[in-house]
XYZ file of C-alpha atoms in Angstrom:
561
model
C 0.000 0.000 0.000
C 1.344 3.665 -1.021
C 1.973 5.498 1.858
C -1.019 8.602 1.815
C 0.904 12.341 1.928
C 0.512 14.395 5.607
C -2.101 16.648 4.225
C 0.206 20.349 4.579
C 2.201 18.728 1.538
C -0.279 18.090 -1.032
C -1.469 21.842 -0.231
C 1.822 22.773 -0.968
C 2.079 21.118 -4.184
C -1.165 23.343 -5.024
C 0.295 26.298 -3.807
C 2.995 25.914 -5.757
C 1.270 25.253 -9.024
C -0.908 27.381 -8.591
C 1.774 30.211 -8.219
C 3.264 29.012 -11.580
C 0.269 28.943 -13.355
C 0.021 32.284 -12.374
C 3.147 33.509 -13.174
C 3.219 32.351 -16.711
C -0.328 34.041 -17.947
C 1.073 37.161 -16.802
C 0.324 40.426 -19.479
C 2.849 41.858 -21.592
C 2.984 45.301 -22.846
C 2.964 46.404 -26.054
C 5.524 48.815 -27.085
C 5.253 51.502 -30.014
C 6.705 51.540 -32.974
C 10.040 53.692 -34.321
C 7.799 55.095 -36.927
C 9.168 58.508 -38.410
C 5.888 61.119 -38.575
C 6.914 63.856 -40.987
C 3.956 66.592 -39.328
C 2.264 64.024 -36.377
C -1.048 65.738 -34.982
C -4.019 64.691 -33.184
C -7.490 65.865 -34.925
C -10.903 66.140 -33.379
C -11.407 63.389 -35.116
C -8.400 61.151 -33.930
C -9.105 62.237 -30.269
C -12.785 61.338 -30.562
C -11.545 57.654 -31.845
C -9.023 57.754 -28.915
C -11.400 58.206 -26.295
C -13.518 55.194 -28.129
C -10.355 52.671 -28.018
C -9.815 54.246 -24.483
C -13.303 52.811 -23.440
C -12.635 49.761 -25.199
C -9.693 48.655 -23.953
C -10.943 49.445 -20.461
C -13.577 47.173 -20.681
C -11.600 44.378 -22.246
C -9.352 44.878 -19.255
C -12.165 44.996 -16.660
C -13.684 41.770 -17.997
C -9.869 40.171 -18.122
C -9.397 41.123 -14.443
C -12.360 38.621 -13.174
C -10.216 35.153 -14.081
C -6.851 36.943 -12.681
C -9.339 37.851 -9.538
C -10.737 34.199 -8.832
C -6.873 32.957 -8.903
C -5.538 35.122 -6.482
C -8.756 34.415 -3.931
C -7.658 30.353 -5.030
C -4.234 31.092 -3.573
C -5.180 32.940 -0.638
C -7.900 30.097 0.407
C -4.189 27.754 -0.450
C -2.679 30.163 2.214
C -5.559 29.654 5.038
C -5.303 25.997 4.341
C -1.828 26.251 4.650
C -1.580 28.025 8.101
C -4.360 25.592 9.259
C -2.525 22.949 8.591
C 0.449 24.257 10.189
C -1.524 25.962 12.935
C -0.048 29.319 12.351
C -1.845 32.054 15.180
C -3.711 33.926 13.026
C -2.845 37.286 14.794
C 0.498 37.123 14.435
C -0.778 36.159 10.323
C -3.053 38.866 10.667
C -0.508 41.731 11.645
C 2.752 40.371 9.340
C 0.338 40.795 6.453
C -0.885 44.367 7.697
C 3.221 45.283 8.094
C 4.097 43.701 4.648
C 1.266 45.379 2.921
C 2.120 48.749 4.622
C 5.892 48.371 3.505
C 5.465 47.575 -0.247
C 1.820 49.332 -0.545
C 3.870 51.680 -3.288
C 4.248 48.977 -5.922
C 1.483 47.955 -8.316
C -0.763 44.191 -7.973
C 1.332 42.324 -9.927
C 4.499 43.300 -8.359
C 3.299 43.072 -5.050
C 1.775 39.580 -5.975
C 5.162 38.606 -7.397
C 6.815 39.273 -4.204
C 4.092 37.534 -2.275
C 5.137 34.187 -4.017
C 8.478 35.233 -3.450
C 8.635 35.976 0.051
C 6.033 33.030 0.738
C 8.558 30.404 -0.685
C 11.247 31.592 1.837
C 9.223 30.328 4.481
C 8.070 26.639 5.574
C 4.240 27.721 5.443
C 3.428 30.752 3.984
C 1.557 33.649 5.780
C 1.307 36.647 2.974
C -2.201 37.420 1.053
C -2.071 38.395 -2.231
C -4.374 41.725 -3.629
C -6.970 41.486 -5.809
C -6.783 43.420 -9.241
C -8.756 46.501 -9.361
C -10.740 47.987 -12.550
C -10.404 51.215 -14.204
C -13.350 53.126 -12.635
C -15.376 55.485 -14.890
C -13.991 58.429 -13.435
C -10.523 57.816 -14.929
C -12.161 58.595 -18.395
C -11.728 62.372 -17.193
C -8.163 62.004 -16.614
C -7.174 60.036 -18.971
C -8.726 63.167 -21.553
C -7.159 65.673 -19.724
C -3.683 63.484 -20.192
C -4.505 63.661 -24.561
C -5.283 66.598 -24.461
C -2.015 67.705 -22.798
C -0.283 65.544 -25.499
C -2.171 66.985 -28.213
C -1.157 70.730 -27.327
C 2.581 69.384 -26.932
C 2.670 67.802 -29.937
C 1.271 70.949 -31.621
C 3.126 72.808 -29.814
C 6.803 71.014 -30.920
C 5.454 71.060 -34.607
C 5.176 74.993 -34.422
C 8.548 75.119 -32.490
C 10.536 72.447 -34.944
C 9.198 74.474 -37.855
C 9.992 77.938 -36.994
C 13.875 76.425 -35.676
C 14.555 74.425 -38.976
C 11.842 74.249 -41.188
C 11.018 70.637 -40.743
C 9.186 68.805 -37.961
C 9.853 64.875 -38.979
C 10.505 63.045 -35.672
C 9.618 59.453 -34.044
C 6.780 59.685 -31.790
C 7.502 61.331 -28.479
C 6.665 60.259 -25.310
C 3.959 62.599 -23.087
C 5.376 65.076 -20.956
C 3.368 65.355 -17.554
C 4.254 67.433 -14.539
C 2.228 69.443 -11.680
C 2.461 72.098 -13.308
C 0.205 71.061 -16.208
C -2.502 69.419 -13.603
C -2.423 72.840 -12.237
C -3.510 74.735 -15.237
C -5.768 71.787 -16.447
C -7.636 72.399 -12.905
C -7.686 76.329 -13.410
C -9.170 75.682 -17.234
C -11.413 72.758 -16.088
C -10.135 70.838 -18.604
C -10.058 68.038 -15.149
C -12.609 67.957 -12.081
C -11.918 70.988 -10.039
C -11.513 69.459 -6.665
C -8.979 67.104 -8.115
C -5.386 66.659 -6.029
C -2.473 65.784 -7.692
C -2.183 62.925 -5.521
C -5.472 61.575 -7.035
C -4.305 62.320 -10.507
C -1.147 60.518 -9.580
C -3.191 57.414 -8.340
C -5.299 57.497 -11.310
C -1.539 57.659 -13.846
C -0.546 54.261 -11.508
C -3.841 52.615 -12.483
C -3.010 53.403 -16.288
C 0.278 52.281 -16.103
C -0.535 48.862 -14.065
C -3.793 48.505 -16.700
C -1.101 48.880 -19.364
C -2.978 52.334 -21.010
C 0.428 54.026 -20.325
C 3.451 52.098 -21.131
C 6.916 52.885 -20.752
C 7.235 54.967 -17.992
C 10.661 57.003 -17.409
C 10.894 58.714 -14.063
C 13.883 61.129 -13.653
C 13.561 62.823 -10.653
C 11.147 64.168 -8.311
C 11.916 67.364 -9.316
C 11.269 66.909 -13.436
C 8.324 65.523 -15.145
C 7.456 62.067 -15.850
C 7.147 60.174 -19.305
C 4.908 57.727 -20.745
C 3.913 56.609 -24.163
C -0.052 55.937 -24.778
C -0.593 52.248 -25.543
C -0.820 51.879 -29.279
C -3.980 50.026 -29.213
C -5.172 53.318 -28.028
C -3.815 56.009 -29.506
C -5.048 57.611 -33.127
C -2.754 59.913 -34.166
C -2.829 61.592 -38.145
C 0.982 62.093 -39.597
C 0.733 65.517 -42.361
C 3.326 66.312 -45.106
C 3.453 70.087 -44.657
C 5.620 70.968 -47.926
C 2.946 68.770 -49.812
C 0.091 70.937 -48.264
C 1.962 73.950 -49.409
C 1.981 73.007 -52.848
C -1.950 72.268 -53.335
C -2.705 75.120 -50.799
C -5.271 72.945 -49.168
C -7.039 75.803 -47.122
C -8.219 73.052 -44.260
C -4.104 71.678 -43.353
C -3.284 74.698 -43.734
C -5.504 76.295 -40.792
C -4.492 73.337 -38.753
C -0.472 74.720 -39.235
C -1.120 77.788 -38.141
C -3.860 77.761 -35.311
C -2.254 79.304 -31.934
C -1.321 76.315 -29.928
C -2.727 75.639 -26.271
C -0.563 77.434 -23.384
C 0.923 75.282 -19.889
C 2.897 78.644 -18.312
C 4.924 77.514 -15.276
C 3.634 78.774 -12.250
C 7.168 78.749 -10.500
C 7.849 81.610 -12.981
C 5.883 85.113 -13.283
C 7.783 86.816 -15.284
C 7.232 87.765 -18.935
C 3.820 85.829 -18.376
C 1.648 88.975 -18.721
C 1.358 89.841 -22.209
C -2.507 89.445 -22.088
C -3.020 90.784 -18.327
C -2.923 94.799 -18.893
C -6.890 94.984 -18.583
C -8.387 98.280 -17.716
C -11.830 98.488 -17.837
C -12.955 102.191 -17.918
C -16.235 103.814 -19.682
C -16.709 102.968 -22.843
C -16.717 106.283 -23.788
C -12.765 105.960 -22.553
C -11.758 102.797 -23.738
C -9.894 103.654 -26.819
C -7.422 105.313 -24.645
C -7.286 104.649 -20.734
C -8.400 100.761 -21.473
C -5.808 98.313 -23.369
C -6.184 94.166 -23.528
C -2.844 93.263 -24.918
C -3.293 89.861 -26.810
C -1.801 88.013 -29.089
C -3.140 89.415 -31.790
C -2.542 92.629 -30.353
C 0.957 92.138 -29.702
C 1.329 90.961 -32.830
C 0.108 94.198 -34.563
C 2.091 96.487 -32.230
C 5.466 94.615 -33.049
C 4.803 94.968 -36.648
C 4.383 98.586 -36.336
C 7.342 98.958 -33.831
C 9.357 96.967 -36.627
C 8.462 99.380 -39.127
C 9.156 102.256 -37.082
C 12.888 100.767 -36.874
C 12.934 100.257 -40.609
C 12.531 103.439 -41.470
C 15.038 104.601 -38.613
C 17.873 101.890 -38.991
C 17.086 98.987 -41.793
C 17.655 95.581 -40.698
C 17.688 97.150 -36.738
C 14.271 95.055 -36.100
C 15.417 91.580 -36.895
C 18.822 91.889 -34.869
C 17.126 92.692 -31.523
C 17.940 89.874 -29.517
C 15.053 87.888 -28.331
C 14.381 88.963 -24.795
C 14.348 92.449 -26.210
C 11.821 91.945 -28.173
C 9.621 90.385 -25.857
C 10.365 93.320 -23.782
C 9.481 95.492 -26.161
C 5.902 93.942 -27.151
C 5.308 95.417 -23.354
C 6.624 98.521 -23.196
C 4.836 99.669 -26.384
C 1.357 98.820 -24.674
C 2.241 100.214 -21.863
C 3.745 103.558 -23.425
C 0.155 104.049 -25.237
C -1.519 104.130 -21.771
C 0.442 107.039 -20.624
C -1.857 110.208 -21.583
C -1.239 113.751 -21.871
C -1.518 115.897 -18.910
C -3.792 118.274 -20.008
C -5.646 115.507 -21.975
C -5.377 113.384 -18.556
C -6.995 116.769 -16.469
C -9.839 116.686 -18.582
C -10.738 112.757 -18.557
C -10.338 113.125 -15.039
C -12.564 115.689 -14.341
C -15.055 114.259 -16.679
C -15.402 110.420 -14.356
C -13.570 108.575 -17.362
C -12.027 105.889 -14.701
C -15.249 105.345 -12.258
C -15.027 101.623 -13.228
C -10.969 101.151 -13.997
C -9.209 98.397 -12.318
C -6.096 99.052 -11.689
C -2.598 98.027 -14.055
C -1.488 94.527 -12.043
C 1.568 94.434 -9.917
C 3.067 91.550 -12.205
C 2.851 92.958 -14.851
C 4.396 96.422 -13.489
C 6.845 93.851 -12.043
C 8.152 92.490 -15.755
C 8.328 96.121 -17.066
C 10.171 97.734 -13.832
C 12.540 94.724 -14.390
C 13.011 93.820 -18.003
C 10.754 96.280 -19.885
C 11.905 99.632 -22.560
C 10.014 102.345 -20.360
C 12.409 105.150 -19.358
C 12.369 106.663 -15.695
C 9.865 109.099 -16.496
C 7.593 107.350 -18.393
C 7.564 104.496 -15.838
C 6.667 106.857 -12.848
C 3.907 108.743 -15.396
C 2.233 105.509 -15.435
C 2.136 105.011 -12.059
C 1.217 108.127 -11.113
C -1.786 108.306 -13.951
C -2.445 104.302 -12.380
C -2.888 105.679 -8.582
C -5.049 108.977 -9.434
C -7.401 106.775 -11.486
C -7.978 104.806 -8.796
C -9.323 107.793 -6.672
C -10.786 110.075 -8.759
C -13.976 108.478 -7.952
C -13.693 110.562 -4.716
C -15.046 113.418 -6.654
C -17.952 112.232 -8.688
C -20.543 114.323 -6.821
C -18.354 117.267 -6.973
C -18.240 120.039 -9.139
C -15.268 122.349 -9.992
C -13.348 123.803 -12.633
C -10.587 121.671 -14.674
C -7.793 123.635 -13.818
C -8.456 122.762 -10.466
C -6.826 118.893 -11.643
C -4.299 120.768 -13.673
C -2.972 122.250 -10.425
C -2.970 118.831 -8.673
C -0.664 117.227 -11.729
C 1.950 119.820 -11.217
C 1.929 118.991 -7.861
C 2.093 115.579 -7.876
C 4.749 115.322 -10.867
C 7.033 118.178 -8.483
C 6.638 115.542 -5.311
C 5.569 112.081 -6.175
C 8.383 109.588 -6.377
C 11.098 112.306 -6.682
C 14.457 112.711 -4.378
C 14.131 115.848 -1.819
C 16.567 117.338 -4.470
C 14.108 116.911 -7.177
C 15.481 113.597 -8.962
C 13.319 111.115 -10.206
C 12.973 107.479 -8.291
C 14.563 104.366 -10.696
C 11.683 101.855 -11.729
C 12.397 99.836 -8.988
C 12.301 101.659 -6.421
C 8.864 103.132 -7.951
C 8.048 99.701 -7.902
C 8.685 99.037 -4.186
C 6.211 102.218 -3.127
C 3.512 100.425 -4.921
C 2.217 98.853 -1.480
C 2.365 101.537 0.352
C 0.454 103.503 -1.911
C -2.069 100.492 -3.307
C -2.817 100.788 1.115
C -3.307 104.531 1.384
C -6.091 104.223 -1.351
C -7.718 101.896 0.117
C -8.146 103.339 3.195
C -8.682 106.937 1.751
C -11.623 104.793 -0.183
C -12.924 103.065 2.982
C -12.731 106.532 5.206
C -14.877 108.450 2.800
C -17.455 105.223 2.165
C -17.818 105.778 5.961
C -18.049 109.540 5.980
C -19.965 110.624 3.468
C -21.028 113.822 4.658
C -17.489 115.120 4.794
C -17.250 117.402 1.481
C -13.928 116.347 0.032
C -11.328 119.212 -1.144
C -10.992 119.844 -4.633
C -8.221 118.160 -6.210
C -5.642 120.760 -6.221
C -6.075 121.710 -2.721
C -6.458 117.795 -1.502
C -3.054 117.167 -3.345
C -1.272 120.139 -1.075
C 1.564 118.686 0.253
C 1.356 121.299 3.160
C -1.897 119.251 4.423
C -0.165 117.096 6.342
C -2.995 117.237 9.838
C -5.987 115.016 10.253
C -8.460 117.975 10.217
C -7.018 119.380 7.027
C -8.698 116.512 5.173
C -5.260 115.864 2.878
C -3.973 113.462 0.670
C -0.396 113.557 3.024
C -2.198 112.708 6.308
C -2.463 109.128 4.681
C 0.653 108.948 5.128
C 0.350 108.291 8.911
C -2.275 105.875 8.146
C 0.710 103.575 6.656
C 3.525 104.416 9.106
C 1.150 103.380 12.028
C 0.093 100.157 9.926
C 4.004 99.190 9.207
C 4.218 99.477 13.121
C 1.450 97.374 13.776
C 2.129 94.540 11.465
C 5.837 95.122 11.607
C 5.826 94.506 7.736
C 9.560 95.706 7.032
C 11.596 91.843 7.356
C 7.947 90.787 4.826
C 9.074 93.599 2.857
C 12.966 92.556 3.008
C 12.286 88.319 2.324
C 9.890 89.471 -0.699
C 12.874 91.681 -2.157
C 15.353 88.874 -1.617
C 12.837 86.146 -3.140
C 12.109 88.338 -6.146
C 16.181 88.798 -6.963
C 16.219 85.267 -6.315
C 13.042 84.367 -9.013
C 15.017 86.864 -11.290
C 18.519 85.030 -11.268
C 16.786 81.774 -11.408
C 14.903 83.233 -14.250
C 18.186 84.386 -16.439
C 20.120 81.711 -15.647
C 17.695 79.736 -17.360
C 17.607 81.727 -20.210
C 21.227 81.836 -20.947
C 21.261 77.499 -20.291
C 19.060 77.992 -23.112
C 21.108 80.269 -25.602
C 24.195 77.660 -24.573
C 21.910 74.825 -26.290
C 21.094 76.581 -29.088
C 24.583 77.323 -29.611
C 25.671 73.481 -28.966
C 22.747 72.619 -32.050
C 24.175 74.995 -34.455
C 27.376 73.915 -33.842
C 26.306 70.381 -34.479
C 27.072 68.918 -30.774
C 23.515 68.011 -29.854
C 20.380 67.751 -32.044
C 17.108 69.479 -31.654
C 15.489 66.536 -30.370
C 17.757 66.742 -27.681
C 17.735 70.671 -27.120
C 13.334 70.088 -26.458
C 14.064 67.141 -24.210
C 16.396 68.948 -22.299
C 14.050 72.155 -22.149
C 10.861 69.841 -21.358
C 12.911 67.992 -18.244
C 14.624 71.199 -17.081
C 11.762 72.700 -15.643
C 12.166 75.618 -18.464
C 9.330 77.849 -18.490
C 6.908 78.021 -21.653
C 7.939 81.202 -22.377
C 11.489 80.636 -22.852
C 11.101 77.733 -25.052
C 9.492 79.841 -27.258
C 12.186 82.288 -27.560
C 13.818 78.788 -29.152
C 13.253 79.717 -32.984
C 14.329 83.932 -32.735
C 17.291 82.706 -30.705
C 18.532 80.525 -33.223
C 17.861 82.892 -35.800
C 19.575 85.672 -33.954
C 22.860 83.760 -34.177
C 22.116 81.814 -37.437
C 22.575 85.584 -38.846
C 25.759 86.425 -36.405
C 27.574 83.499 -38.175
């Protein structure tokens, strides 16, 4: 007679098979091709098809998950048996699986699973549980849009670049770029639920990589962005010969080319970020001049006539402006355009042009006091125009001749933001005042809300710098209203870490921008491609705007060699 097995044996055996069987029907991932796309771009109709094999492959995945689910709960009942059979003390089972799951909770099913076996085999019975596979929920649709969308405007966005640089924009298929940066401004355009953490869009990511929708993952640091390439079973994407477009002038590629791409600015950055943020919204009666919404488009118009202004000055003088100059410049000239005549000034004061203007933003005062074209005077012209905006709706229920605000400008240009010897203040230091003086209207604002059966002083006596007592009712009293609120909320070290964070932002800033001019330089001088220049722009942490300045940079020296 055979001798029958002890019982904890034959379970083995099962466990062991069973782990086996396991391993081998484990998933592999498909990788994408090398394929070369000449013009690669994702169309409305490519991202609708996306989203469709997205759904697909989801539910082909959810359904696969149920067979993979009954073998793990097989080997966990093995495991029970197991420790039955051994009489293991199910507390002490109960609290190593608790600590094991706790120390490897970062790793995905599978590789947690693998290390189950592995860890399980070490041991005479084993005591580790493996997890159960869990299905792409419904809500990762959302995400997994806002993540193709994202790679749509980068792939646009490398076209435009690649094009401008060297005229051509063939290229394998790149991996997507994702950082929290880009989560941020998805959350700000709603392209993503609103009340979305980064840690759930992370989670969601590590269910599309462990699902296999993401593939290839490349993590650099924790200070760069990740990479990923969308499965190809997924992706739809539309490759475009622009020279052959150019020939049959096909009006509908064509569009496509040249459609402004979709913006990600860094938000570790602020500077040279407010092209489109000048908005001052006075009467309509005012707008063409106290009012000015620099966009793109008109940026655009403003550098071409700032270009031909050069022309006709110094030909050629336009194009050999070095890039940051230029940018500069796109500012300045809005901002010059806002600065009015004084007398012309008076009168739209004392007419209530500005009872509804908002007031220029300290950002984008910032970027011009640092890096704009405005001279001293012009600079402290806008300011001073910016501040008596603000409060001329103090006299909107009074009535007195113009030359009364005539008389306050001469007063204010003799005192405001001037040395006691008469010199004007640099930009900066103009720029410093700004809180002092954004406070003192406020509370000027707030004091006559309250008061309104004081009857205010017209303008040129209001403006006397010789008013300097409460019961004068003067502009200079306010004064005292901001040396006793500096005391109170001992603001000076605020004032002294904000100027040392801003010089810090600002090196930061051009250091980056000269990293970038030594890259260009490598490419044209044939030591790194243009593939690598992006990459190393994209995992740099290099703001949108600078990788812009890409193509004028490398023209700029393209013409100095």
């Amino acid at each position: 007679m055979i001798p029958q097995q002890p019982i904890h044996n034959s379970i083995l055996n099962m466990f062991q098979n069973a782990s086996n069987q396991m391993q081998a029907e484990k998933p592999k991932a498909t990788k994408p091709g090398k394929k070369i796309f000449k013009y690669p771009f994702i169309s409305s109709q490519d991202f609708k098809k996306s989203m469709d094999n997205y759904e697909n492959f989801v539910q082909n995945y959810n359904n696969s998950l149920q067979d993979r689910n009954q073998d793990v709960k097989d080997y966990n009942k093995l495991v029970d048996a197991m420790m039955d059979a051994k009489k293991v003390d199910k507390k002490h089972a109960k609290f190593a699986n608790k600590l094991f799951s706790k120390q490897n909770n970062p790793l995905f099913v599978v590789d947690y699973n693998d290390f189950v076996e592995y860890e399980n085999k070490k041991h005479a019975c084993p005591v580790y549980k493996k997890r159960e596979y869990q299905t792409v929920k419904w809500q990762s649709k959302l995400f997994f849009k806002a993540i193709l969308g994202f790679y749509s405007a980068q792939i646009k966005r490398n076209n435009t670049l690649r094009l401008q640089a060297t005229g051509k924009a063939a290229r394998p298929l790149e991996m997507v770029v994702l950082d929290s940066n880009r989560l941020a401004n998805a959350q700000k355009e709603s392209l993503i639920l609103n009340d979305a953490h980064k840690k759930t869009f992370q989670r969601h990511i590590k269910r599309f990589r462990e699902a296999g929708i993401l593939t290839d993952y490349v993590f650099v640091n924790a200070n760069k962005p990740v990479y990923y390439f969308i499965n190809s079973e997924i992706l739809a994407i539309s490759d475009h010969n622009p020279e052959k477009s150019s020939k049959t002038q096909n009006a509908e590629n064509q569009l496509f080319i040249s459609e402004p791409r979709t913006k990600c600015a860094d938000n570790n950055h602020t500077t040279r970020t407010f092209l489109n943020e000048i908005k001052m919204k006075a009467d309509t009666s005012a707008s063409k001049r106290s009012s000015l919404s620099l966009t793109s488009f008109n940026l655009k118009v403003q550098e071409h006539q700032q270009n031909n202004n050069l022309e006709k000055d110094s030909p050629g003088a336009a194009e050999n402006l070095k890039p940051h100059i230029r940018h500069a410049q796109q500012v300045s000239v809005g901002l010059k355009e806002i600065i009015l005549d004084p007398l012309q000034f008076a009168r739209m004061l004392h007419t209530q042009r500005f009872t509804h203007y908002e007031p220029l933003t300290k950002d984008l005062l910032y970027h011009e006091a640092h890096y704009g074209l405005l001279n001293k005077n012009e600079f402290r012209q806008l300011i001073i125009q910016d501040v008596l905006k603000r409060l001329s709706k103090l006299w909107q229920k009074s009535d007195f001749h113009i030359g009364s605000w005539v008389n306050a400008l001469k007063i204010i240009d003799a005192n405001w933001f001037v040395t006691f010897n008469g010199l004007e203040f640099d930009k900066t230091t103009v720029l410093q005042r700004l809180d002092e003086y954004d406070f003192r209207i406020k509370q000027t604002i707030l004091w006559f809300n309250r008061n309104k059966n004081f009857n205010i002083l017209y303008p040129s006596e209001y403006f006397n710098t010789n008013r300097k007592n409460s019961y004068e009712g003067g502009w200079m009293f306010t004064q005292q209203w901001w040396t006793s609120h500096l005391a109170k909320n001992n603001i000076a070290p605020q004032e002294k870490k904000k100027a040392t964070s801003e010089a810090k932002r600002r090196t930061v800033y051009q250091n980056k921008v000269k990293r970038m001019r030594t890259k260009v330089r490598q490419v044209l001088a044939n030591k790194i491609t243009l593939a690598d220049l992006f990459n190393y722009l994209d995992t740099s942490g290099f703001p949108e705007e600078i990788i812009n300045m890409v193509p004028e940079t490398i023209a700029y020296y393209e013409k100095l060699n």
